[in-house]
Amino acid sequence: MHIDLPTVIALGWIQTLAMGVLLWMVMGAFAGTARRSLRVWIVSLLLQAAAWIVTPFAAGHPEYPPFGAVVNAMLVSAFGLGAYALRMLTGAPARQWRMLALGAAVVAGIVWFQIVQPDYAARVYVFCTGIAAFALTVLWPLRGAWLRHGHLAYRVTMLVMLAVVGIEVWRLVELALAERPPVSMFQARAADLAHLVLMSLQPALASAAFLLLYYETAHAELRRLARVDPLTGVNNRRALAEHAARLIAAAQRDGRPFSALMVDADHFKRVNDRYGHGVGDAALCALVARMQRTLRASDLIGRTGGEEFVILLPTTGVAEAREVAERVRETVAMAPLRADGSEVALTLSIGVAVYRTGDADLDALLQRADTALYAAKHAGRNRVVAIGDAPAADTHAGNPAARAGAAADGAPLNAAAGSDRPVSG
Ligand SMILES: Nc1nc2c(ncn2[C@@H]2O[C@H](COP(=O)(O)OP(=O)(O)OP(=O)(O)O)[C@@H](O)[C@H]2O)c(=O)[nH]1
């Protein structure tokens, strides 16, 4: 196959420039880190396009080495900027000084072997090593991100970068093994041609990978946001319902029990009234952190209302769930929460319900947990009430602890924690 070098160069120039302009036009649709990394990516494309413009002059005037030095320095810098932009987009540490040092070393090497002490082979070694090194700086974070998220875009971008490393290494090997070292890349050996074709295709391929990467990460972030409570960062009701659906399926399949705790902060209105809404918000975050410390990694916590949380306890029957609830209650009541510079004493009322065959979804289970919570509130707050298989009405009727608790209703915010015994289950 005959590859016409001027055509390759012209195509490379046109598509790099077109891609740069196109991305510039759609930059408004990007935000935050993605926008910053896209800006760097566009600069990298435009620098590459400019390098393609100077390339024919370098090829036509080998007797004037600065042309060649400028082209190579621009191409390496453009590639380095592209790698930097990709690192930003994958969330890898920017390491701008290391990237800058690598770029400066490669450019210095190119200038040295092109102008000061002309040596084609040494220049190619420096250039190829620089490009491959930049590709490697992206490959590692891409691999990490791929292992974490498994998105297709990471694999596509990794493939493009692997192709870059492969072709540059091929060029190096071909040059090292050549009997008569070439004096110019325009002698068009196979690896040089592959390198030129790659250089002309890479902007389009890598830009497609860049966009794919952006849309997949943005999509994943949107999915995450749709399942997370914005204040506390725990699951929202939708995410809890999804988790619960899996637990219900497991319970129906293998008979594995699971329980739900409905947790409500007592007299939270007083926290807001006394300390302000900001401290109230911080107290809710501190409350979540405190509760999480008492739970297993497999337990799931979610926020279902202002100061109301649900905790799902997989493979947990009612007796054990009650113990967990009691531990959560005690841990919170034990010491005030640190919230935005204030110490906020909080107590919790917790309703416990265990999954029953026939519960179609989380709501069915939560209805019972809510009834138990209502009973706990009525019994005086700062207590745990569990509903096992007995009807809800039985859970606090005639219970001495509940009646004693009810007498404590309306206690001041910092009142000592009341005690509680389970009433049913
Ligand atoms: N700071 C803050 N407060 C919230 C948030 N969501 C709800 N609240 C407050 O939580 C309080 C809940 O008040 P109530 O439903 O009367 O309940 P309570 O004062 O906790 O009393 P009991 O639940 O009956 O013990 C209200 O004052 C809400 O404004 C939030 O996101 N941040």
Short mmCIF file of C-alpha atoms and ligand atoms in Angstrom, two decimals:
data_model
loop_
_atom_site.label_atom_id
_atom_site.label_comp_id
_atom_site.label_asym_id
_atom_site.label_seq_id
_atom_site.Cartn_x
_atom_site.Cartn_y
_atom_site.Cartn_z
CA MET A 1 0.00 0.00 0.00
CA HIS A 2 1.34 3.38 -0.92
CA ILE A 3 0.85 6.06 1.70
CA ASP A 4 1.21 9.56 0.44
CA LEU A 5 2.91 11.60 3.13
CA PRO A 6 1.54 15.04 2.16
CA THR A 7 -1.97 13.56 2.20
CA VAL A 8 -1.43 12.07 5.66
CA ILE A 9 -0.14 15.40 6.90
CA ALA A 10 -3.00 17.36 5.32
CA LEU A 11 -5.60 14.98 6.77
CA GLY A 12 -3.96 15.15 10.17
CA TRP A 13 -3.98 18.92 10.07
CA ILE A 14 -7.60 19.23 8.91
CA GLN A 15 -9.09 16.78 11.39
CA THR A 16 -7.04 18.04 14.34
CA LEU A 17 -8.10 21.61 13.65
CA ALA A 18 -11.72 20.60 12.99
CA MET A 19 -11.83 18.58 16.20
CA GLY A 20 -10.34 21.46 18.19
CA VAL A 21 -12.86 23.98 16.78
CA LEU A 22 -15.78 21.57 17.25
CA LEU A 23 -14.90 20.94 20.88
CA TRP A 24 -14.40 24.65 21.43
CA MET A 25 -17.96 25.24 20.20
CA VAL A 26 -19.49 22.67 22.58
CA MET A 27 -17.39 23.61 25.60
CA GLY A 28 -20.38 25.43 27.16
CA ALA A 29 -22.04 22.05 27.77
CA PHE A 30 -19.21 21.03 30.08
CA ALA A 31 -18.76 22.08 33.68
CA GLY A 32 -16.23 21.97 36.50
CA THR A 33 -13.19 19.74 36.10
CA ALA A 34 -14.47 18.42 32.78
CA ARG A 35 -14.55 21.94 31.40
CA ARG A 36 -11.02 22.71 32.61
CA SER A 37 -9.66 19.48 31.19
CA LEU A 38 -11.51 20.07 27.90
CA ARG A 39 -9.92 23.52 27.65
CA VAL A 40 -6.45 21.97 28.03
CA TRP A 41 -7.41 19.27 25.53
CA ILE A 42 -8.47 21.91 22.95
CA VAL A 43 -5.20 23.81 23.42
CA SER A 44 -3.39 20.51 22.86
CA LEU A 45 -5.36 19.92 19.61
CA LEU A 46 -4.73 23.45 18.31
CA LEU A 47 -1.02 23.15 19.11
CA GLN A 48 -0.95 19.86 17.24
CA ALA A 49 -2.77 21.45 14.27
CA ALA A 50 -0.21 24.25 14.27
CA ALA A 51 2.58 21.65 14.29
CA TRP A 52 1.03 20.02 11.20
CA ILE A 53 1.18 23.39 9.41
CA VAL A 54 4.91 23.72 10.07
CA THR A 55 5.60 20.08 9.13
CA PRO A 56 5.82 20.63 5.31
CA PHE A 57 8.35 23.45 5.88
CA ALA A 58 10.43 21.14 8.07
CA ALA A 59 10.24 18.41 5.44
CA GLY A 60 11.07 20.83 2.62
CA HIS A 61 13.97 22.49 4.38
CA PRO A 62 16.08 19.84 6.09
CA GLU A 63 18.99 22.24 5.85
CA TYR A 64 17.22 24.51 8.33
CA PRO A 65 16.89 22.43 11.54
CA PRO A 66 14.90 24.90 13.67
CA PHE A 67 11.77 24.06 11.59
CA GLY A 68 12.07 20.41 12.56
CA ALA A 69 12.84 21.29 16.18
CA VAL A 70 9.75 23.50 16.37
CA VAL A 71 7.49 20.78 14.87
CA ASN A 72 8.77 18.10 17.21
CA ALA A 73 8.67 20.36 20.27
CA MET A 74 5.08 21.38 19.41
CA LEU A 75 3.98 17.78 18.87
CA VAL A 76 5.52 16.57 22.13
CA SER A 77 4.10 19.53 24.07
CA ALA A 78 0.67 18.96 22.52
CA PHE A 79 0.80 15.30 23.46
CA GLY A 80 1.90 16.19 26.99
CA LEU A 81 -0.99 18.65 27.35
CA GLY A 82 -3.41 15.99 26.09
CA ALA A 83 -2.09 13.53 28.66
CA TYR A 84 -2.46 16.18 31.36
CA ALA A 85 -6.07 16.84 30.31
CA LEU A 86 -6.88 13.12 30.41
CA ARG A 87 -5.34 12.81 33.86
CA MET A 88 -7.57 15.68 35.03
CA LEU A 89 -10.64 14.03 33.56
CA THR A 90 -9.95 10.66 35.19
CA GLY A 91 -9.50 12.40 38.55
CA ALA A 92 -5.84 11.36 38.80
CA PRO A 93 -3.49 13.71 40.70
CA ALA A 94 -2.49 16.43 38.20
CA ARG A 95 1.29 16.23 38.96
CA GLN A 96 1.75 19.28 36.72
CA TRP A 97 5.37 19.87 37.79
CA ARG A 98 6.41 16.33 36.92
CA MET A 99 4.56 16.54 33.61
CA LEU A 100 6.17 19.91 32.92
CA ALA A 101 9.63 18.55 33.82
CA LEU A 102 9.11 15.58 31.49
CA GLY A 103 7.99 17.88 28.64
CA ALA A 104 10.89 20.30 29.23
CA ALA A 105 13.43 17.45 29.25
CA VAL A 106 12.07 16.01 25.98
CA VAL A 107 11.94 19.44 24.27
CA ALA A 108 15.50 20.19 25.45
CA GLY A 109 16.65 16.83 24.08
CA ILE A 110 14.94 17.49 20.73
CA VAL A 111 16.48 20.97 20.41
CA TRP A 112 19.90 19.63 21.40
CA PHE A 113 19.92 16.78 18.87
CA GLN A 114 18.31 18.87 16.13
CA ILE A 115 20.19 22.15 16.39
CA VAL A 116 23.18 21.96 18.74
CA GLN A 117 24.46 18.50 17.92
CA PRO A 118 22.33 17.15 15.06
CA ASP A 119 21.73 13.44 15.41
CA TYR A 120 18.58 12.00 13.82
CA ALA A 121 18.61 8.70 15.70
CA ALA A 122 19.15 10.33 19.11
CA ARG A 123 16.34 12.78 18.33
CA VAL A 124 13.94 9.98 17.47
CA TYR A 125 14.90 8.14 20.67
CA VAL A 126 14.15 11.25 22.72
CA PHE A 127 10.91 12.02 20.86
CA CYS A 128 9.51 8.48 20.96
CA THR A 129 10.49 7.98 24.60
CA GLY A 130 8.79 11.28 25.48
CA ILE A 131 5.54 10.41 23.68
CA ALA A 132 5.48 6.89 25.14
CA ALA A 133 6.21 8.27 28.63
CA PHE A 134 3.30 10.73 28.36
CA ALA A 135 1.03 7.91 27.19
CA LEU A 136 2.13 5.85 30.20
CA THR A 137 1.31 8.70 32.59
CA VAL A 138 -2.29 8.33 31.40
CA LEU A 139 -2.40 4.56 31.12
CA TRP A 140 -1.87 3.99 34.82
CA PRO A 141 -4.71 6.26 36.07
CA LEU A 142 -6.93 4.91 33.29
CA ARG A 143 -6.26 1.37 34.47
CA GLY A 144 -7.09 2.37 38.06
CA ALA A 145 -10.30 4.11 36.98
CA TRP A 146 -11.27 1.14 34.81
CA LEU A 147 -10.78 -1.28 37.71
CA ARG A 148 -12.87 1.01 39.93
CA HIS A 149 -15.71 1.87 37.55
CA GLY A 150 -15.38 -0.56 34.65
CA HIS A 151 -16.57 1.98 32.05
CA LEU A 152 -16.05 1.12 28.38
CA ALA A 153 -14.57 4.59 27.77
CA TYR A 154 -11.59 3.84 29.99
CA ARG A 155 -10.84 0.74 27.93
CA VAL A 156 -11.16 2.63 24.62
CA THR A 157 -8.81 5.36 25.85
CA MET A 158 -6.41 2.76 27.20
CA LEU A 159 -6.39 1.08 23.77
CA VAL A 160 -5.55 4.37 22.05
CA MET A 161 -2.73 5.01 24.53
CA LEU A 162 -1.47 1.43 24.23
CA ALA A 163 -1.38 1.87 20.43
CA VAL A 164 0.69 5.02 20.93
CA VAL A 165 3.15 3.24 23.24
CA GLY A 166 3.31 0.23 20.89
CA ILE A 167 4.05 2.28 17.78
CA GLU A 168 6.64 4.46 19.51
CA VAL A 169 8.41 1.36 20.89
CA TRP A 170 8.25 -0.22 17.42
CA ARG A 171 9.87 2.90 15.98
CA LEU A 172 12.61 2.75 18.59
CA VAL A 173 13.28 -0.95 17.96
CA GLU A 174 13.27 -0.54 14.18
CA LEU A 175 15.70 2.34 14.45
CA ALA A 176 17.97 0.46 16.87
CA LEU A 177 18.08 -2.60 14.57
CA ALA A 178 18.54 -0.67 11.29
CA GLU A 179 21.76 -1.56 9.49
CA ARG A 180 21.99 1.85 7.92
CA PRO A 181 20.41 4.38 10.27
CA PRO A 182 18.02 6.70 8.40
CA VAL A 183 18.62 10.43 8.44
CA SER A 184 15.01 11.57 8.14
CA MET A 185 11.60 10.18 8.99
CA PHE A 186 10.44 11.10 5.51
CA GLN A 187 12.40 8.11 4.21
CA ALA A 188 9.16 6.44 5.21
CA ARG A 189 10.08 3.18 6.86
CA ALA A 190 7.14 1.10 8.12
CA ALA A 191 7.33 2.24 11.74
CA ASP A 192 7.78 5.88 10.70
CA LEU A 193 4.71 5.63 8.49
CA ALA A 194 2.73 3.99 11.29
CA HIS A 195 3.88 6.80 13.55
CA LEU A 196 2.75 9.48 11.09
CA VAL A 197 -0.60 7.81 10.48
CA LEU A 198 -1.11 7.43 14.22
CA MET A 199 -0.17 11.06 14.79
CA SER A 200 -2.74 12.12 12.22
CA LEU A 201 -5.49 9.77 13.50
CA GLN A 202 -4.76 10.06 17.20
CA PRO A 203 -6.41 13.48 17.72
CA ALA A 204 -9.73 12.23 16.37
CA LEU A 205 -9.51 8.85 18.13
CA ALA A 206 -8.36 10.33 21.42
CA SER A 207 -10.96 13.13 21.23
CA ALA A 208 -13.70 10.54 20.72
CA ALA A 209 -12.32 8.62 23.69
CA PHE A 210 -12.14 11.88 25.67
CA LEU A 211 -15.81 12.65 25.00
CA LEU A 212 -16.86 9.08 25.74
CA LEU A 213 -14.94 9.27 28.98
CA TYR A 214 -16.63 12.54 29.89
CA TYR A 215 -20.12 11.30 29.15
CA GLU A 216 -19.63 8.02 30.97
CA THR A 217 -18.19 9.70 34.07
CA ALA A 218 -20.87 12.42 33.96
CA HIS A 219 -23.57 9.77 33.57
CA ALA A 220 -22.16 7.74 36.47
CA GLU A 221 -22.00 10.88 38.59
CA LEU A 222 -25.63 11.72 37.75
CA ARG A 223 -26.68 8.19 38.68
CA ARG A 224 -24.77 8.49 41.93
CA LEU A 225 -26.32 11.89 42.71
CA ALA A 226 -29.79 10.53 42.01
CA ARG A 227 -29.26 7.95 44.76
CA VAL A 228 -27.55 10.05 47.38
CA ASP A 229 -28.85 12.45 49.99
CA PRO A 230 -27.13 15.74 49.16
CA LEU A 231 -26.65 16.87 52.77
CA THR A 232 -25.31 13.76 54.47
CA GLY A 233 -24.05 11.77 51.48
CA VAL A 234 -25.89 8.60 52.53
CA ASN A 235 -28.45 6.72 50.41
CA ASN A 236 -31.70 8.45 49.61
CA ARG A 237 -35.09 6.74 49.59
CA ARG A 238 -34.72 5.57 46.00
CA ALA A 239 -31.36 3.90 46.69
CA LEU A 240 -32.72 2.32 49.85
CA ALA A 241 -35.68 0.93 47.90
CA GLU A 242 -33.27 -0.62 45.37
CA HIS A 243 -31.15 -2.18 48.12
CA ALA A 244 -34.29 -3.40 49.86
CA ALA A 245 -35.56 -5.01 46.63
CA ARG A 246 -32.35 -7.07 46.52
CA LEU A 247 -32.72 -8.02 50.20
CA ILE A 248 -36.37 -9.00 49.66
CA ALA A 249 -35.38 -11.16 46.69
CA ALA A 250 -32.70 -12.88 48.81
CA ALA A 251 -35.17 -13.35 51.68
CA GLN A 252 -37.75 -14.91 49.34
CA ARG A 253 -35.15 -17.12 47.67
CA ASP A 254 -33.09 -18.33 50.62
CA GLY A 255 -35.24 -17.35 53.59
CA ARG A 256 -32.53 -14.97 54.79
CA PRO A 257 -34.07 -12.50 57.27
CA PHE A 258 -33.38 -8.81 57.25
CA SER A 259 -34.57 -5.89 59.33
CA ALA A 260 -35.14 -2.19 59.06
CA LEU A 261 -34.58 0.48 61.69
CA MET A 262 -36.44 3.74 61.38
CA VAL A 263 -34.44 6.31 63.27
CA ASP A 264 -35.72 9.77 64.16
CA ALA A 265 -33.82 12.48 66.03
CA ASP A 266 -35.80 13.66 69.05
CA HIS A 267 -36.91 17.28 69.26
CA PHE A 268 -34.71 18.26 66.38
CA LYS A 269 -36.67 21.45 65.91
CA ARG A 270 -35.10 22.66 69.16
CA VAL A 271 -31.61 22.17 67.70
CA ASN A 272 -32.47 24.46 64.81
CA ASP A 273 -34.20 26.96 67.09
CA ARG A 274 -31.30 27.07 69.51
CA TYR A 275 -28.23 26.83 67.27
CA GLY A 276 -29.51 27.77 63.83
CA HIS A 277 -30.10 25.76 60.67
CA GLY A 278 -26.38 25.57 59.76
CA VAL A 279 -25.52 23.82 63.00
CA GLY A 280 -28.63 21.68 62.54
CA ASP A 281 -27.30 20.55 59.16
CA ALA A 282 -23.85 19.83 60.61
CA ALA A 283 -25.49 17.92 63.48
CA LEU A 284 -27.31 15.69 60.98
CA CYS A 285 -23.98 14.93 59.23
CA ALA A 286 -22.28 14.24 62.56
CA LEU A 287 -25.20 12.03 63.54
CA VAL A 288 -24.81 9.97 60.36
CA ALA A 289 -21.06 9.59 60.97
CA ARG A 290 -21.67 8.51 64.58
CA MET A 291 -24.33 5.97 63.57
CA GLN A 292 -22.16 4.61 60.77
CA ARG A 293 -19.36 3.85 63.22
CA THR A 294 -21.63 1.44 65.08
CA LEU A 295 -22.79 -0.43 61.99
CA ARG A 296 -21.28 -3.25 59.92
CA ALA A 297 -19.96 -2.57 56.45
CA SER A 298 -22.89 -4.52 54.99
CA ASP A 299 -25.51 -2.41 56.79
CA LEU A 300 -27.07 0.38 54.75
CA ILE A 301 -28.02 3.75 56.05
CA GLY A 302 -30.27 6.17 54.22
CA ARG A 303 -32.02 9.46 54.86
CA THR A 304 -35.76 9.36 54.24
CA GLY A 305 -36.80 12.71 55.69
CA GLY A 306 -35.47 15.81 57.45
CA GLU A 307 -34.21 14.19 60.66
CA GLU A 308 -35.37 10.69 59.82
CA PHE A 309 -33.11 7.84 58.72
CA VAL A 310 -33.59 4.21 57.77
CA ILE A 311 -30.99 1.54 58.42
CA LEU A 312 -31.27 -1.78 56.57
CA LEU A 313 -29.64 -4.71 58.34
CA PRO A 314 -29.07 -7.69 56.02
CA THR A 315 -29.25 -11.23 57.47
CA THR A 316 -30.53 -9.87 60.77
CA GLY A 317 -33.53 -11.12 62.73
CA VAL A 318 -35.55 -8.95 65.06
CA ALA A 319 -33.65 -9.77 68.27
CA GLU A 320 -30.31 -8.86 66.76
CA ALA A 321 -31.79 -5.80 65.04
CA ARG A 322 -33.06 -4.58 68.38
CA GLU A 323 -29.56 -4.94 69.82
CA VAL A 324 -28.11 -2.96 66.93
CA ALA A 325 -30.77 -0.27 67.38
CA GLU A 326 -30.03 -0.09 71.08
CA ARG A 327 -26.31 0.27 70.33
CA VAL A 328 -27.01 3.08 67.84
CA ARG A 329 -29.26 4.86 70.33
CA GLU A 330 -26.72 4.56 73.15
CA THR A 331 -23.79 5.69 71.02
CA VAL A 332 -25.62 8.85 70.01
CA ALA A 333 -27.02 9.62 73.45
CA MET A 334 -23.67 8.94 75.14
CA ALA A 335 -21.97 12.20 74.16
CA PRO A 336 -22.92 15.41 72.34
CA LEU A 337 -22.23 15.67 68.63
CA ARG A 338 -19.67 18.15 67.40
CA ALA A 339 -21.47 20.29 64.85
CA ASP A 340 -19.95 23.40 63.31
CA GLY A 341 -18.19 24.43 66.53
CA SER A 342 -21.15 23.63 68.78
CA GLU A 343 -21.80 20.63 70.97
CA VAL A 344 -25.25 19.30 70.26
CA ALA A 345 -26.78 16.69 72.52
CA LEU A 346 -29.22 14.48 70.64
CA THR A 347 -31.25 11.44 71.42
CA LEU A 348 -32.89 9.04 69.01
CA SER A 349 -36.16 7.18 68.85
CA ILE A 350 -35.92 4.01 66.81
CA GLY A 351 -38.58 1.73 65.41
CA VAL A 352 -37.50 -1.78 64.44
CA ALA A 353 -39.28 -4.10 62.01
CA VAL A 354 -38.24 -7.39 60.50
CA TYR A 355 -39.06 -8.56 56.96
CA ARG A 356 -42.16 -10.71 56.74
CA THR A 357 -43.06 -13.03 53.92
CA GLY A 358 -45.55 -11.10 51.85
CA ASP A 359 -43.81 -7.73 52.17
CA ALA A 360 -43.80 -6.64 48.54
CA ASP A 361 -41.41 -3.76 48.95
CA LEU A 362 -39.58 -1.54 51.39
CA ASP A 363 -42.70 0.54 52.08
CA ALA A 364 -44.50 -2.45 53.59
CA LEU A 365 -41.62 -3.01 56.00
CA LEU A 366 -41.23 0.68 56.75
CA GLN A 367 -44.90 1.01 57.63
CA ARG A 368 -44.31 -1.35 60.57
CA ALA A 369 -41.01 0.32 61.48
CA ASP A 370 -42.87 3.64 61.43
CA THR A 371 -45.54 2.28 63.73
CA ALA A 372 -42.80 1.14 66.10
CA LEU A 373 -41.13 4.54 65.86
CA TYR A 374 -44.42 6.23 66.63
CA ALA A 375 -44.70 4.01 69.69
CA ALA A 376 -41.16 4.94 70.75
CA LYS A 377 -41.95 8.65 70.41
CA HIS A 378 -45.13 8.25 72.36
CA ALA A 379 -43.41 6.26 75.06
CA GLY A 380 -41.14 9.19 75.77
CA ARG A 381 -38.48 9.20 73.02
CA ASN A 382 -34.82 8.17 73.35
CA ARG A 383 -35.82 4.53 73.08
CA VAL A 384 -36.12 1.53 70.81
CA VAL A 385 -39.37 -0.20 70.01
CA ALA A 386 -39.38 -3.35 67.95
CA ILE A 387 -42.16 -5.01 66.03
CA GLY A 388 -41.62 -8.64 65.38
CA ASP A 389 -44.46 -10.78 64.31
CA ALA A 390 -46.90 -9.39 66.83
CA PRO A 391 -49.40 -6.77 65.68
CA ALA A 392 -48.20 -3.23 66.15
CA ALA A 393 -50.93 -2.38 68.60
CA ASP A 394 -49.51 -4.91 71.05
CA THR A 395 -46.04 -3.48 71.02
CA HIS A 396 -46.45 -0.75 73.55
CA ALA A 397 -49.82 -1.45 75.09
CA GLY A 398 -49.39 -2.04 78.79
CA ASN A 399 -45.62 -1.76 78.62
CA PRO A 400 -44.18 -0.17 81.76
CA ALA A 401 -41.09 1.13 80.01
CA ALA A 402 -43.23 2.80 77.40
CA ARG A 403 -45.43 4.41 80.01
CA ALA A 404 -42.41 5.57 82.01
CA GLY A 405 -40.94 6.96 78.79
CA ALA A 406 -44.14 8.75 77.93
CA ALA A 407 -43.83 10.63 81.19
CA ALA A 408 -40.45 11.96 80.05
CA ASP A 409 -41.93 13.44 76.87
CA GLY A 410 -41.12 17.10 76.50
CA ALA A 411 -37.84 16.76 78.41
CA PRO A 412 -35.31 19.47 77.68
CA LEU A 413 -32.95 19.08 74.74
CA ASN A 414 -29.94 18.12 76.81
CA ALA A 415 -31.82 15.87 79.14
CA ALA A 416 -30.13 12.62 80.11
CA ALA A 417 -30.98 9.69 77.91
CA GLY A 418 -33.88 7.60 78.98
CA SER A 419 -33.63 3.85 79.02
CA ASP A 420 -35.76 1.41 77.17
CA ARG A 421 -36.58 -2.19 76.92
CA PRO A 422 -37.95 -3.87 73.86
CA VAL A 423 -41.65 -4.24 73.96
CA SER A 424 -42.18 -6.89 71.42
CA GLY A 425 -40.51 -9.10 68.95
N1 LIG B 1 -31.03 21.78 59.98
C1 LIG B 1 -31.92 21.04 59.35
N2 LIG B 1 -33.13 20.85 59.90
C2 LIG B 1 -34.02 20.09 59.27
C3 LIG B 1 -33.72 19.48 58.04
N3 LIG B 1 -34.82 18.78 57.65
C4 LIG B 1 -35.76 18.96 58.60
N4 LIG B 1 -35.25 19.72 59.59
C5 LIG B 1 -35.94 20.19 60.80
O1 LIG B 1 -36.25 19.11 61.64
C6 LIG B 1 -37.33 19.52 62.47
C7 LIG B 1 -38.29 18.40 62.59
O2 LIG B 1 -39.28 18.85 63.44
P1 LIG B 1 -40.46 17.93 63.92
O3 LIG B 1 -40.99 17.09 62.78
O4 LIG B 1 -41.44 18.80 64.64
O5 LIG B 1 -39.84 16.90 64.90
P2 LIG B 1 -38.88 17.09 66.14
O6 LIG B 1 -38.72 18.50 66.54
O7 LIG B 1 -37.62 16.32 65.84
O8 LIG B 1 -39.68 16.36 67.25
P3 LIG B 1 -39.96 14.81 67.37
O9 LIG B 1 -39.60 14.16 66.08
O10 LIG B 1 -41.42 14.73 67.65
O11 LIG B 1 -39.12 14.34 68.48
C8 LIG B 1 -37.95 20.77 61.84
O12 LIG B 1 -37.61 21.89 62.62
C9 LIG B 1 -37.24 20.86 60.49
O13 LIG B 1 -37.04 22.20 60.10
C10 LIG B 1 -32.44 19.70 57.46
O14 LIG B 1 -32.10 19.22 56.39
N5 LIG B 1 -31.58 20.48 58.16
#
